[in-house]
Amino acid sequence: MQDYKSIAKLAGLPQELENDDLMSAVRTWVESLSDWLLILDNVDALQYFGVEYASNNLGKSSNLYRFIPQGLTGTILWTTRDERVVGGLVGVNRGINVTSMLSSEAQTLLARLSGYVIMEDNSTAVAEL
């Protein structure tokens, strides 16, 4: 909800919008754009987007998918650890499985992003991290 409030502010939508009204207004605004990208990161509770499983009994009012922009002018990137997103929210041929990094890859990424050189004396701590 907080991210949709940020988008609403950027779009110049009325500040008093709340809950479903806010979510619908943001969806409509995004869909009106000629080219957009929406990243939905860590979508691990798929039941909130209408993906039903035997253990889930949420009603239609819990379905957040209705607030996700649709259309041909934009793209949605879903990230999740739940492989059931493919076929549930993303077409079977549209999912990309990204595996875990090797330890050496993770250490290289950490060194590049942090700007620190991994030395022999801190390699054990880096490996644990």
PDB file of C-alpha atoms in Angstrom:
ATOM      1  CA  MET A   1       0.000   0.000   0.000  1.00  0.00           C
ATOM      2  CA  GLN A   2       2.837   2.400   0.858  1.00  0.00           C
ATOM      3  CA  ASP A   3       4.385   2.010  -2.602  1.00  0.00           C
ATOM      4  CA  TYR A   4       1.044   2.794  -4.231  1.00  0.00           C
ATOM      5  CA  LYS A   5       0.846   5.933  -2.056  1.00  0.00           C
ATOM      6  CA  SER A   6       4.264   6.964  -3.380  1.00  0.00           C
ATOM      7  CA  ILE A   7       3.141   6.371  -6.962  1.00  0.00           C
ATOM      8  CA  ALA A   8      -0.080   8.330  -6.299  1.00  0.00           C
ATOM      9  CA  LYS A   9       1.955  11.285  -5.033  1.00  0.00           C
ATOM     10  CA  LEU A  10       4.204  11.153  -8.099  1.00  0.00           C
ATOM     11  CA  ALA A  11       1.113  11.008 -10.337  1.00  0.00           C
ATOM     12  CA  GLY A  12      -0.490  13.991  -8.618  1.00  0.00           C
ATOM     13  CA  LEU A  13      -3.491  11.963  -7.500  1.00  0.00           C
ATOM     14  CA  PRO A  14      -5.598  13.288  -4.589  1.00  0.00           C
ATOM     15  CA  GLN A  15      -3.842  12.770  -1.244  1.00  0.00           C
ATOM     16  CA  GLU A  16      -7.075  11.747   0.488  1.00  0.00           C
ATOM     17  CA  LEU A  17      -7.431   8.552  -1.552  1.00  0.00           C
ATOM     18  CA  GLU A  18      -7.205   5.428   0.622  1.00  0.00           C
ATOM     19  CA  ASN A  19      -7.404   1.643   0.334  1.00  0.00           C
ATOM     20  CA  ASP A  20      -9.250   0.311  -2.746  1.00  0.00           C
ATOM     21  CA  ASP A  21      -9.828   3.824  -4.153  1.00  0.00           C
ATOM     22  CA  LEU A  22      -6.111   4.578  -3.968  1.00  0.00           C
ATOM     23  CA  MET A  23      -5.138   1.253  -5.516  1.00  0.00           C
ATOM     24  CA  SER A  24      -7.668   1.638  -8.351  1.00  0.00           C
ATOM     25  CA  ALA A  25      -6.606   5.224  -9.096  1.00  0.00           C
ATOM     26  CA  VAL A  26      -2.942   4.218  -9.300  1.00  0.00           C
ATOM     27  CA  ARG A  27      -3.778   1.283 -11.560  1.00  0.00           C
ATOM     28  CA  THR A  28      -5.770   3.561 -13.887  1.00  0.00           C
ATOM     29  CA  TRP A  29      -2.975   6.155 -13.950  1.00  0.00           C
ATOM     30  CA  VAL A  30      -0.263   3.602 -14.730  1.00  0.00           C
ATOM     31  CA  GLU A  31      -2.396   2.048 -17.476  1.00  0.00           C
ATOM     32  CA  SER A  32      -2.779   5.492 -19.081  1.00  0.00           C
ATOM     33  CA  LEU A  33       0.975   5.784 -19.591  1.00  0.00           C
ATOM     34  CA  SER A  34       2.448   4.957 -22.984  1.00  0.00           C
ATOM     35  CA  ASP A  35       5.320   2.851 -21.625  1.00  0.00           C
ATOM     36  CA  TRP A  36       5.744   1.576 -18.084  1.00  0.00           C
ATOM     37  CA  LEU A  37       7.496  -1.044 -15.977  1.00  0.00           C
ATOM     38  CA  LEU A  38       6.154  -2.209 -12.624  1.00  0.00           C
ATOM     39  CA  ILE A  39       8.384  -4.407 -10.467  1.00  0.00           C
ATOM     40  CA  LEU A  40       6.608  -6.469  -7.841  1.00  0.00           C
ATOM     41  CA  ASP A  41       9.433  -7.715  -5.651  1.00  0.00           C
ATOM     42  CA  ASN A  42       9.206 -10.610  -3.175  1.00  0.00           C
ATOM     43  CA  VAL A  43       5.685 -11.656  -4.118  1.00  0.00           C
ATOM     44  CA  ASP A  44       5.684 -14.749  -1.941  1.00  0.00           C
ATOM     45  CA  ALA A  45       2.078 -14.712  -0.677  1.00  0.00           C
ATOM     46  CA  LEU A  46       0.476 -15.608  -4.003  1.00  0.00           C
ATOM     47  CA  GLN A  47      -2.926 -16.211  -2.414  1.00  0.00           C
ATOM     48  CA  TYR A  48      -3.318 -12.434  -2.100  1.00  0.00           C
ATOM     49  CA  PHE A  49      -3.191 -12.202  -5.881  1.00  0.00           C
ATOM     50  CA  GLY A  50      -5.911 -14.774  -6.463  1.00  0.00           C
ATOM     51  CA  VAL A  51      -3.708 -17.828  -6.925  1.00  0.00           C
ATOM     52  CA  GLU A  52      -5.705 -20.429  -5.037  1.00  0.00           C
ATOM     53  CA  TYR A  53      -4.266 -23.515  -3.396  1.00  0.00           C
ATOM     54  CA  ALA A  54      -5.993 -26.274  -1.489  1.00  0.00           C
ATOM     55  CA  SER A  55      -4.856 -24.809   1.850  1.00  0.00           C
ATOM     56  CA  ASN A  56      -6.054 -21.283   0.962  1.00  0.00           C
ATOM     57  CA  ASN A  57      -9.573 -20.065   1.562  1.00  0.00           C
ATOM     58  CA  LEU A  58      -9.313 -16.305   1.045  1.00  0.00           C
ATOM     59  CA  GLY A  59     -12.318 -14.538  -0.428  1.00  0.00           C
ATOM     60  CA  LYS A  60     -12.426 -12.382  -3.559  1.00  0.00           C
ATOM     61  CA  SER A  61     -11.995  -9.219  -1.476  1.00  0.00           C
ATOM     62  CA  SER A  62      -8.431 -10.326  -0.700  1.00  0.00           C
ATOM     63  CA  ASN A  63      -7.476 -10.547  -4.381  1.00  0.00           C
ATOM     64  CA  LEU A  64      -4.923  -7.792  -5.014  1.00  0.00           C
ATOM     65  CA  TYR A  65      -4.507  -8.821  -8.648  1.00  0.00           C
ATOM     66  CA  ARG A  66      -7.377  -6.485  -9.585  1.00  0.00           C
ATOM     67  CA  PHE A  67      -5.091  -3.571  -8.674  1.00  0.00           C
ATOM     68  CA  ILE A  68      -2.224  -4.679 -10.912  1.00  0.00           C
ATOM     69  CA  PRO A  69      -2.067  -2.604 -14.123  1.00  0.00           C
ATOM     70  CA  GLN A  70      -2.939  -4.427 -17.331  1.00  0.00           C
ATOM     71  CA  GLY A  71      -2.518  -3.616 -20.996  1.00  0.00           C
ATOM     72  CA  LEU A  72      -0.165  -3.786 -23.930  1.00  0.00           C
ATOM     73  CA  THR A  73       1.868  -0.668 -23.121  1.00  0.00           C
ATOM     74  CA  GLY A  74       3.587  -1.913 -20.014  1.00  0.00           C
ATOM     75  CA  THR A  75       5.511  -4.715 -18.408  1.00  0.00           C
ATOM     76  CA  ILE A  76       5.298  -6.320 -14.994  1.00  0.00           C
ATOM     77  CA  LEU A  77       8.290  -8.076 -13.479  1.00  0.00           C
ATOM     78  CA  TRP A  78       7.303 -10.419 -10.646  1.00  0.00           C
ATOM     79  CA  THR A  79      10.060 -11.649  -8.338  1.00  0.00           C
ATOM     80  CA  THR A  80       9.378 -14.443  -5.879  1.00  0.00           C
ATOM     81  CA  ARG A  81      10.853 -17.510  -4.262  1.00  0.00           C
ATOM     82  CA  ASP A  82       7.560 -19.334  -4.920  1.00  0.00           C
ATOM     83  CA  GLU A  83       7.894 -21.293  -8.156  1.00  0.00           C
ATOM     84  CA  ARG A  84       4.093 -21.599  -8.318  1.00  0.00           C
ATOM     85  CA  VAL A  85       3.964 -18.048  -9.698  1.00  0.00           C
ATOM     86  CA  VAL A  86       4.654 -19.607 -13.114  1.00  0.00           C
ATOM     87  CA  GLY A  87       1.308 -20.779 -14.409  1.00  0.00           C
ATOM     88  CA  GLY A  88      -0.518 -18.893 -11.651  1.00  0.00           C
ATOM     89  CA  LEU A  89       0.359 -15.254 -12.318  1.00  0.00           C
ATOM     90  CA  VAL A  90       2.918 -15.581 -15.096  1.00  0.00           C
ATOM     91  CA  GLY A  91       2.473 -17.623 -18.250  1.00  0.00           C
ATOM     92  CA  VAL A  92       4.192 -21.002 -18.283  1.00  0.00           C
ATOM     93  CA  ASN A  93       6.665 -19.894 -20.969  1.00  0.00           C
ATOM     94  CA  ARG A  94       7.362 -16.504 -19.345  1.00  0.00           C
ATOM     95  CA  GLY A  95       8.974 -17.590 -16.076  1.00  0.00           C
ATOM     96  CA  ILE A  96      12.717 -17.525 -15.594  1.00  0.00           C
ATOM     97  CA  ASN A  97      14.235 -19.560 -12.788  1.00  0.00           C
ATOM     98  CA  VAL A  98      17.221 -17.797 -11.254  1.00  0.00           C
ATOM     99  CA  THR A  99      19.312 -20.127  -9.135  1.00  0.00           C
ATOM    100  CA  SER A 100      21.344 -19.204  -6.074  1.00  0.00           C
ATOM    101  CA  MET A 101      24.786 -17.704  -6.570  1.00  0.00           C
ATOM    102  CA  LEU A 102      27.860 -19.751  -5.986  1.00  0.00           C
ATOM    103  CA  SER A 103      29.826 -18.655  -2.929  1.00  0.00           C
ATOM    104  CA  SER A 104      32.556 -17.207  -5.150  1.00  0.00           C
ATOM    105  CA  GLU A 105      29.976 -15.210  -7.152  1.00  0.00           C
ATOM    106  CA  ALA A 106      28.432 -13.822  -3.963  1.00  0.00           C
ATOM    107  CA  GLN A 107      31.842 -12.786  -2.644  1.00  0.00           C
ATOM    108  CA  THR A 108      32.699 -11.051  -5.926  1.00  0.00           C
ATOM    109  CA  LEU A 109      29.388  -9.190  -5.875  1.00  0.00           C
ATOM    110  CA  LEU A 110      29.900  -8.140  -2.255  1.00  0.00           C
ATOM    111  CA  ALA A 111      33.403  -6.871  -3.019  1.00  0.00           C
ATOM    112  CA  ARG A 112      32.253  -4.898  -6.067  1.00  0.00           C
ATOM    113  CA  LEU A 113      29.239  -3.321  -4.382  1.00  0.00           C
ATOM    114  CA  SER A 114      30.989  -2.513  -1.115  1.00  0.00           C
ATOM    115  CA  GLY A 115      34.267  -1.366  -2.619  1.00  0.00           C
ATOM    116  CA  TYR A 116      36.192  -3.458  -0.084  1.00  0.00           C
ATOM    117  CA  VAL A 117      38.920  -5.889  -0.978  1.00  0.00           C
ATOM    118  CA  ILE A 118      38.431  -9.349   0.476  1.00  0.00           C
ATOM    119  CA  MET A 119      41.665 -10.284   2.207  1.00  0.00           C
ATOM    120  CA  GLU A 120      42.792 -13.548   3.716  1.00  0.00           C
ATOM    121  CA  ASP A 121      42.144 -12.270   7.272  1.00  0.00           C
ATOM    122  CA  ASN A 122      38.463 -11.458   6.603  1.00  0.00           C
ATOM    123  CA  SER A 123      37.624 -14.209   4.091  1.00  0.00           C
ATOM    124  CA  THR A 124      36.021 -16.430   6.764  1.00  0.00           C
ATOM    125  CA  ALA A 125      33.691 -13.615   7.896  1.00  0.00           C
ATOM    126  CA  VAL A 126      32.843 -12.815   4.279  1.00  0.00           C
ATOM    127  CA  ALA A 127      32.044 -16.470   3.559  1.00  0.00           C
ATOM    128  CA  GLU A 128      29.738 -16.606   6.591  1.00  0.00           C
ATOM    129  CA  LEU A 129      27.997 -13.446   5.507  1.00  0.00           C
TER     130      LEU A 129
END
